[in-house]
Coordinates of C-alpha atoms in Angstrom, one line a residue:
Chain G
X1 CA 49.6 106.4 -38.8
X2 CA 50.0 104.0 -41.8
X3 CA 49.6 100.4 -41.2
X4 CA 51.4 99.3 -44.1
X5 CA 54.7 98.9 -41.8
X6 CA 53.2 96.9 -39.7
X7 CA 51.0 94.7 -42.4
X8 CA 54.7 93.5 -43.6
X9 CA 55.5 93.0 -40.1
X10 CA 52.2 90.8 -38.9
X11 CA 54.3 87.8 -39.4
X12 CA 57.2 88.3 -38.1
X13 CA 55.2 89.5 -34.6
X14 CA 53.1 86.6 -35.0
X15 CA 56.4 84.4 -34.8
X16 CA 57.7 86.4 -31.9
X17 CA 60.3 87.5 -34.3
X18 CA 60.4 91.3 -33.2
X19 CA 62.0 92.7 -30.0
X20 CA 63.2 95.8 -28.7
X21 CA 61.4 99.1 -30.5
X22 CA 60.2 97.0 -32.9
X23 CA 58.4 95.0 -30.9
X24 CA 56.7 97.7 -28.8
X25 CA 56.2 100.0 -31.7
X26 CA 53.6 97.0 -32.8
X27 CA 52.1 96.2 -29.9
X28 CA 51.1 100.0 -29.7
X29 CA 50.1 100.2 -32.9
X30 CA 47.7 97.2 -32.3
X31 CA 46.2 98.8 -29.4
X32 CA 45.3 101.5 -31.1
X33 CA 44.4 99.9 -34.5
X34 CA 41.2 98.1 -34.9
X35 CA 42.3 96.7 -38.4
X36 CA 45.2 95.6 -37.3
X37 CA 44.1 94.1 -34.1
X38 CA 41.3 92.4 -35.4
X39 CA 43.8 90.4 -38.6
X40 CA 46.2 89.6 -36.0
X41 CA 43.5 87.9 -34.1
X42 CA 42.0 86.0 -37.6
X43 CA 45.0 85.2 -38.5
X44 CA 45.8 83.5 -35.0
X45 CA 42.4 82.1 -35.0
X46 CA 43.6 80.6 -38.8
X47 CA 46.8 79.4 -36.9
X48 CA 44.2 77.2 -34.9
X49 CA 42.5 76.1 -37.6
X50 CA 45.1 75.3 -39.6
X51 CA 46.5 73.0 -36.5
X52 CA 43.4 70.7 -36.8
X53 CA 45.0 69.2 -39.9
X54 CA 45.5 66.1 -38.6
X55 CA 49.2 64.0 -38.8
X56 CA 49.6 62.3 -41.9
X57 CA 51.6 58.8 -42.5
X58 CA 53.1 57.8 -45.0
X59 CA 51.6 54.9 -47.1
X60 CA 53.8 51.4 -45.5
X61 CA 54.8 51.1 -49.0
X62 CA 56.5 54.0 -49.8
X63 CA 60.0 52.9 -48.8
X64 CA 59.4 49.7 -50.2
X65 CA 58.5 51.2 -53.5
X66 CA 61.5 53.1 -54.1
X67 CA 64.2 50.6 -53.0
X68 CA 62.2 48.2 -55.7
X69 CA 62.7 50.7 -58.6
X70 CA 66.3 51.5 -57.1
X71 CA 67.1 48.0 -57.2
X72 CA 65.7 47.5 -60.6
X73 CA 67.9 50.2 -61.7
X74 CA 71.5 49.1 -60.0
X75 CA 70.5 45.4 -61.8
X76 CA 69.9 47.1 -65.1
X77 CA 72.4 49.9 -65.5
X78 CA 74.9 49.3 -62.6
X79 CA 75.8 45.6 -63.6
X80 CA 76.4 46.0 -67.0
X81 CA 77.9 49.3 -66.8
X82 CA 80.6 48.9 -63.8
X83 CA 82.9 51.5 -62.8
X84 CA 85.6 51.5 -65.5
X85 CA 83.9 49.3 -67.6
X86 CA 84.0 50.5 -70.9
X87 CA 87.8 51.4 -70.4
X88 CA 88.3 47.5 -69.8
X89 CA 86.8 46.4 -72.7
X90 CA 89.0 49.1 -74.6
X91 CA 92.2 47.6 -73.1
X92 CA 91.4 44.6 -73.7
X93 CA 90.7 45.7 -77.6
X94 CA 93.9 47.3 -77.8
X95 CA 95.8 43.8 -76.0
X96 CA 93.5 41.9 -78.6
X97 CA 95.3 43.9 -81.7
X98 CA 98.8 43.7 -80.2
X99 CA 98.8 39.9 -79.9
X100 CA 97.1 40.1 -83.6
X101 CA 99.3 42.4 -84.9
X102 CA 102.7 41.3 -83.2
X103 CA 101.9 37.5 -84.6
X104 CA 100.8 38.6 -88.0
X105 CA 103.9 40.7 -88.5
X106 CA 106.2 38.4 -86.9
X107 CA 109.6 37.9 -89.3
X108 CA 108.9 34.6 -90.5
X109 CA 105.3 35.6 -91.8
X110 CA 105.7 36.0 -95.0
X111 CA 104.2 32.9 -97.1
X112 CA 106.7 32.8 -99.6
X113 CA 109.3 33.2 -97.2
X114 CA 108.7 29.3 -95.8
X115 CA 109.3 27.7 -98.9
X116 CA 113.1 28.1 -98.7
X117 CA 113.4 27.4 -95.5
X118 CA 111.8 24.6 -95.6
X119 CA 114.2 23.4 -98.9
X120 CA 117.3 24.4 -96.6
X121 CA 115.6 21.6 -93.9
X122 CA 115.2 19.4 -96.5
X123 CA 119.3 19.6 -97.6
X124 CA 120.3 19.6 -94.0
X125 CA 118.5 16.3 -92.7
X126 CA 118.6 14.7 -96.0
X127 CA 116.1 11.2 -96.8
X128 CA 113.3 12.4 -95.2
X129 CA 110.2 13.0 -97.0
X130 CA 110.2 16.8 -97.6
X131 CA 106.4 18.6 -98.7
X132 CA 105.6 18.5 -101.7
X133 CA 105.8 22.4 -102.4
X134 CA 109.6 22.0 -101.3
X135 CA 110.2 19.3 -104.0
X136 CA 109.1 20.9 -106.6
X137 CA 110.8 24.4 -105.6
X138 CA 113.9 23.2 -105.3
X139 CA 113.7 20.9 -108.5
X140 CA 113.2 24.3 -110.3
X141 CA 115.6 26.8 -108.7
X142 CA 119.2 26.1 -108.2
X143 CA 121.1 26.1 -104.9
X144 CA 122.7 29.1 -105.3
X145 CA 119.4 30.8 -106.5
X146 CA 118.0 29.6 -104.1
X147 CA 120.1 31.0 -101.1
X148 CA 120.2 34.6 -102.9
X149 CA 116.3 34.5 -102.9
X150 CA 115.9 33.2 -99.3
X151 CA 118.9 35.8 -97.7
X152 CA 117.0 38.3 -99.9
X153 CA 113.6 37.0 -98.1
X154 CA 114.8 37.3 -95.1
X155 CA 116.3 41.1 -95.4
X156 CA 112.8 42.1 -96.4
X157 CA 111.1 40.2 -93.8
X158 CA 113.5 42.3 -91.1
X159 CA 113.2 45.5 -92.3
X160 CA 110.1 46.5 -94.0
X161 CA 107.8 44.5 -91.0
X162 CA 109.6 45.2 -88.5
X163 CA 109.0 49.1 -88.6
X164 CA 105.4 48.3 -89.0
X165 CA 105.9 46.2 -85.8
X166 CA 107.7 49.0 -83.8
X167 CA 104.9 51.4 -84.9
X168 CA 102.3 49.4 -83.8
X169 CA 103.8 48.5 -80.7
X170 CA 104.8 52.3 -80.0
X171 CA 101.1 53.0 -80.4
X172 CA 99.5 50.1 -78.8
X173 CA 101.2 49.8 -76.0
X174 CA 101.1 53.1 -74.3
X175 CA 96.9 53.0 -75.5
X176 CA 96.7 50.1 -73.8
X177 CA 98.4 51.4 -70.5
X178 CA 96.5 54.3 -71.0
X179 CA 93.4 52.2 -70.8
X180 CA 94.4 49.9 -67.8
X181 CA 95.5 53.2 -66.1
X182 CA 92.3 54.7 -66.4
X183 CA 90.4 51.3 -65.3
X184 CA 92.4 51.3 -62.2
X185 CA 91.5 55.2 -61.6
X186 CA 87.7 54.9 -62.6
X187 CA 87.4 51.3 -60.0
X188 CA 89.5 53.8 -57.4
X189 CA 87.1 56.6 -57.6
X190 CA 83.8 54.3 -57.7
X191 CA 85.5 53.2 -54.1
Chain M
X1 CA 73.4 61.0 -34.4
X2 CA 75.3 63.2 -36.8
X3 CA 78.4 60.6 -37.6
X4 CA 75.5 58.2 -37.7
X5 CA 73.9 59.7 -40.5
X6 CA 76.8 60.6 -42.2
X7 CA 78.0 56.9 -42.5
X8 CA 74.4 55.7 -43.5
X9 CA 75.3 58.3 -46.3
X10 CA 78.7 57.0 -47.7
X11 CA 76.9 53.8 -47.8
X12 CA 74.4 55.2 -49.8
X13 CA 76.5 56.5 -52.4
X14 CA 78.4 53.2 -52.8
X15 CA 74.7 51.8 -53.8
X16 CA 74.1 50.4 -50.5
X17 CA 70.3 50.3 -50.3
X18 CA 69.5 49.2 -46.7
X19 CA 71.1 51.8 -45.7
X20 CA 69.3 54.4 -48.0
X21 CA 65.9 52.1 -46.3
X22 CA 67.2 53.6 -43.0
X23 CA 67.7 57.3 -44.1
X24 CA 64.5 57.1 -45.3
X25 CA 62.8 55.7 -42.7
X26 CA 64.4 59.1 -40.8
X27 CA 62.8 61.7 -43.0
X28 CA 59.3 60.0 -44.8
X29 CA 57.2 61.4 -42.3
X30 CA 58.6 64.8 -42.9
X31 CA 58.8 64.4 -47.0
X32 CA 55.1 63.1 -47.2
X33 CA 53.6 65.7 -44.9
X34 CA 54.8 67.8 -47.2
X35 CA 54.1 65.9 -50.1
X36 CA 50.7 65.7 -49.1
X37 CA 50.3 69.3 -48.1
X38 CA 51.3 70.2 -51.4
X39 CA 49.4 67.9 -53.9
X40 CA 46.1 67.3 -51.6
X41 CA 45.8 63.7 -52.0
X42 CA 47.6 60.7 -50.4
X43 CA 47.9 59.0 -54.0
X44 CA 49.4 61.9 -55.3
X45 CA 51.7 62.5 -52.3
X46 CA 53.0 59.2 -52.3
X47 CA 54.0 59.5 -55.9
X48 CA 55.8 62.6 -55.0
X49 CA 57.6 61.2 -52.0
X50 CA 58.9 58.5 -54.0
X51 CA 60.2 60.9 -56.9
X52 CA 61.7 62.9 -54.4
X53 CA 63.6 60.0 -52.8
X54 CA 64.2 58.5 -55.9
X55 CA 66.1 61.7 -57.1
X56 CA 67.8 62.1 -53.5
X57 CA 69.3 59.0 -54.4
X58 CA 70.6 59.3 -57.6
X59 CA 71.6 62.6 -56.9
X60 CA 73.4 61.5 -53.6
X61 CA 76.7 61.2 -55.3
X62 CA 76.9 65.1 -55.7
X63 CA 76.1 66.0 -51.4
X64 CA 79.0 66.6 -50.6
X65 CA 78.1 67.4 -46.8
X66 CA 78.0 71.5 -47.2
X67 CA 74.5 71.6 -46.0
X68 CA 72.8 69.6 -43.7
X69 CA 71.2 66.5 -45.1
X70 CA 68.2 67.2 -44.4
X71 CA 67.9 70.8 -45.9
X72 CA 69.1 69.5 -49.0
X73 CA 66.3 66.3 -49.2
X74 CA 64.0 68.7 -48.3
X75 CA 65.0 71.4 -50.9
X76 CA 64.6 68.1 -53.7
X77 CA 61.1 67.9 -52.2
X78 CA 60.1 71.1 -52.9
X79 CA 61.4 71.1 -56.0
X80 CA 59.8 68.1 -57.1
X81 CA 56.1 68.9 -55.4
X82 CA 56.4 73.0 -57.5
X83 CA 57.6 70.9 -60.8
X84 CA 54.9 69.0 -60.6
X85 CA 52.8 71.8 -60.0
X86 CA 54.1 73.8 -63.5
X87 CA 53.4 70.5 -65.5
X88 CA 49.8 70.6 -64.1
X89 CA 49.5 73.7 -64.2
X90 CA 50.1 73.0 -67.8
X91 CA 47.5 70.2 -68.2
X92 CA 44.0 71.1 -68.8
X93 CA 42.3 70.0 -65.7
X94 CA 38.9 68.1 -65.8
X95 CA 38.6 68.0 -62.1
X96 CA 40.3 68.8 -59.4
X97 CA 41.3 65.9 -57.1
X98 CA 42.0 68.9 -54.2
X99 CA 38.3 69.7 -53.9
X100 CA 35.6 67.3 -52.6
X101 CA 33.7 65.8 -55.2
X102 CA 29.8 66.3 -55.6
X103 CA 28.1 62.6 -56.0
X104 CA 24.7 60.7 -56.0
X105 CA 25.8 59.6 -53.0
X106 CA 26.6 62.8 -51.1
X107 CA 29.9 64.3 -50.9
X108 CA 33.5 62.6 -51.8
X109 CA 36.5 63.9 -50.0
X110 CA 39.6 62.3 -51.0
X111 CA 41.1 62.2 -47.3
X112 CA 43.6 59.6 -45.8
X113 CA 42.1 57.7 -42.7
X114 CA 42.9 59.4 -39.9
X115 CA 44.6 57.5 -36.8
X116 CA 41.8 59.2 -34.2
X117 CA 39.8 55.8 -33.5
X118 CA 36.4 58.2 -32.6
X119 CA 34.2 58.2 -35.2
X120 CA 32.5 62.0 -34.2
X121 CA 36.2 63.4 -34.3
X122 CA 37.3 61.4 -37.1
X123 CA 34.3 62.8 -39.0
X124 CA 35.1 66.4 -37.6
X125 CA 38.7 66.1 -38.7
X126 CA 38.0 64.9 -41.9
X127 CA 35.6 67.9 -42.9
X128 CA 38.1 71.0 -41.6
X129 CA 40.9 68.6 -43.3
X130 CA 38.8 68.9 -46.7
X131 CA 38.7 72.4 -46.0
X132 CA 42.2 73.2 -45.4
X133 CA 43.0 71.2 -48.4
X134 CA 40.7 73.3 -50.6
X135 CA 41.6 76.4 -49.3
X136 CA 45.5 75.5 -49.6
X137 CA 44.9 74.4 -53.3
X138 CA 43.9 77.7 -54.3
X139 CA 47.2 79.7 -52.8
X140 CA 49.7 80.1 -55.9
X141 CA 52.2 76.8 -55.1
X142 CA 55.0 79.3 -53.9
X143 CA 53.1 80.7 -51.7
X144 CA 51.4 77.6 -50.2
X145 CA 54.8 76.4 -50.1
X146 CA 56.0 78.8 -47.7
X147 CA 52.4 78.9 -45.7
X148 CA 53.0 75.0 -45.3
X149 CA 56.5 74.6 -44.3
X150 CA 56.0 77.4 -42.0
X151 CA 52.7 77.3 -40.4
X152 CA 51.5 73.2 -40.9
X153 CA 55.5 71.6 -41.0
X154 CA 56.7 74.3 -38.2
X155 CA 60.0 75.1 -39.5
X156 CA 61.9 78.3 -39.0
X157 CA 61.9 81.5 -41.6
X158 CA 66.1 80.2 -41.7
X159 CA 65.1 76.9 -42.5
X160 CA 63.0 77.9 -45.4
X161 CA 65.6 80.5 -46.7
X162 CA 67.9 77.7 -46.8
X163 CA 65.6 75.3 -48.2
X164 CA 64.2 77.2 -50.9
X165 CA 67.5 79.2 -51.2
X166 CA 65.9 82.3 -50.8
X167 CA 66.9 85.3 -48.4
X168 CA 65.0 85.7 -45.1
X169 CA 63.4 89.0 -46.3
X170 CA 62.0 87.4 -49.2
X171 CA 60.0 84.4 -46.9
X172 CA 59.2 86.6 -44.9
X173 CA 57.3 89.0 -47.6
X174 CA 56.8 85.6 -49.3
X175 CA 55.1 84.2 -45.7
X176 CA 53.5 87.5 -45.1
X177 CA 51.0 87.4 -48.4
X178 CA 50.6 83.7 -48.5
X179 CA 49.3 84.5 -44.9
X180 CA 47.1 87.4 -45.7
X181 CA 45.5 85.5 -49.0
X182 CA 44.9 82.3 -46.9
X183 CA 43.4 84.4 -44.4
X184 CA 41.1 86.2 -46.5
X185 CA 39.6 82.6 -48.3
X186 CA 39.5 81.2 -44.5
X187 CA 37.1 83.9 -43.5
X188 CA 34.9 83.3 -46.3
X189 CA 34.9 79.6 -45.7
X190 CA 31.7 79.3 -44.8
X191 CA 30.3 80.7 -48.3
X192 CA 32.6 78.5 -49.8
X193 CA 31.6 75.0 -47.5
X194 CA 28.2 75.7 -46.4
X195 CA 27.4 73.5 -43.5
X196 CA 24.5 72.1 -45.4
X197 CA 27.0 70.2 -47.0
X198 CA 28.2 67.6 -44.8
X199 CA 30.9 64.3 -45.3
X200 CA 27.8 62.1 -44.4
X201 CA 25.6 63.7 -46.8
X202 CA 22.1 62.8 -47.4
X203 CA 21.5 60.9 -44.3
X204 CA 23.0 63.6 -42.3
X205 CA 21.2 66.3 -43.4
X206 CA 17.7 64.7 -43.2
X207 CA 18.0 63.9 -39.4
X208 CA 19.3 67.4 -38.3

């Protein structure tokens, strides 16, 4: 009879793990084989042994430890990283170029466009003391001139900036939901 | 118990640390045991303990409650005690800190203090501790892996499968050898520890 079968099996007996045929197939075996017998009984006689290991505690510091470097790394990385922060500071980019971008592009921008409206101020409330700039426009162009140049102004302040307005606006603004939706989701998920 | 534990873990993922001091407190006994089984030293095995926790935590977000809590710590021990053991494994080693060392002034065994207040048993336990540690140090880590969580840490051959995420069959063969090796080594203790060599050393030996 071969005791390889029941060399795999010598732990699973010794854990009471075999029943039925199994079981007294082994124990058969073991009365019969000295080898066998006698490793079952060093090996329970290592079982005892190994018992004699005595219980080990942890060191009192070991909790205290790891909270310490777990704290050091919530102040370090979880404060200035907060859920959705780096969407937030996109948003608030994005709201930063629309206000930017709206004002600089608003229709009365243009530099040269002030000068005539100013001069029409001027006309209308007579006496007062106009700036100098004024005074010396309208000393050099002529009434008429100068309402052709203004009305002309005017048409190219409405419709070559304000395009440029609408596209920045029609890409601004849904980047900028984009970002708030996505600040909203990312403070959601972090609970 | 169970709902306990689970809230203690939602808290925990939120970053709540008290509550990961709590779950800790639950399981350190178990994760240094190990710990300590596995590296042979309590300055080693606290360094591993607080690894492992330290990873449990970070990687708390990703438990999603499929296994038991405790399978899944326990499988980030093992990990973390067998990684450690590749990257020594790796090192070239001067000494080992697993086997006693010889000095001037007898023998160094790096033990913890045991709780037994009797000096005779303390002494007694210290020695067959040395030994097992020795012993255990030369098992490949896999297998002392097994040997340990089975024989020293009592758990089940299931346990283990789902620990290590291996099948049953394979801790059992795994068990099996581990067994039959550490067997071997513990019958020729006593040409590897002669009793000439006693923990009190010099002393010791001159009275007897």
């Amino acid at each position: 009879m071969s005791c390889e079968k029941f060399t795999e099996n010598m732990s699973a007996y010794l854990d009471g793990l075999l029943s039925g045929k199994e079981l007294s197939e082994f124990q058969e075996h073991l009365s019969v084989c000295n080898r066998c017998s006698q490793e079952a009984e060093e090996l329970q006689s290592m079982f005892s042994w190994l018992k004699q290991a005595g219980d080990v505690a942890p060191p009192k510091e070991l909790r205290k430890s790891v909270l310490a470097e777990l704290k050091k790394e919530q102040s370090s990385k979880g404060r200035r990283y907060l859920p959705g922060f780096s969407q937030a500071v996109a948003a608030a980019a994005v709201l930063i170029m629309l206000v930017v971008g709206n004002l600089s592009l608003l229709p009365p921008a243009p530099l040269s466009d002030t000068v005539p409206m100013r001069a029409t101020y001027q006309e209308e409330s007579g006496a007062e003391t106009p700036p100098a700039d004024a005074i010396i426009y309208t000393q050099e162009a002529p009434d008429n001139v100068q309402f052709s140049e203004k009305s002309e102004l005017n048409s190219a302040a409405g419709s070559e900036p304000f395009p440029r307005r609408l596209a920045l606006n029609l890409i601004l603004i849904p980047l900028f939901l984009f970002f708030s939706l996505r600040v909203i989701q990312k403070r959601k998920e972090a609970g | 118990m169970e709902t306990d534990e689970k809230i203690l873990i939602s808290l925990c993922k939120r970053g709540d640390l008290s509550a990961y001091d709590k779950l800790m407190q639950r399981y350190e006994k178990k994760v240094y045991a190990l710990c300590f089984r596995m590296a042979g030293n309590p300055d080693d095995a606290a360094d591993l303990a607080q690894e492992a926790f330290l990873k449990a935590f970070r990687a708390l977000p990703s438990f999603n409650g499929q296994a038991q809590f405790s399978t899944w710590l326990y499988r980030i021990v093992t990990n973390t005690c067998l990684d450690e053991q590749r990257k020594q494994a790796r090192r070239p080693q001067l000494f080992s800190l697993d086997k006693p060392l010889n000095t001037e002034d007898g023998h160094l065994a790096l033990t913890l203090p045991a709780e037994a207040p009797d000096p005779l048993a303390t002494a007694l336990s210290h020695e067959t501790e040395a030994e097992i540690k020795a012993l255990l140090s030369i098992l490949p880590a896999a297998q002392r892996l097994v040997l340990v969580l089975r024989d020293m840490e009592g758990y089940s051959y299931e346990e283990i499968a789902r620990i290590l995420n291996l099948n049953s069959g394979t801790v059992k063969s795994r068990l099996n050898r581990a067994r039959a090796r550490l067997r071997d080594l513990y019958l020729k203790k006593e040409e590897l520890f002669p009793p000439t060599v006693h923990l009190k050393g010099k002393e010791g030996r001159g009275r007897s």
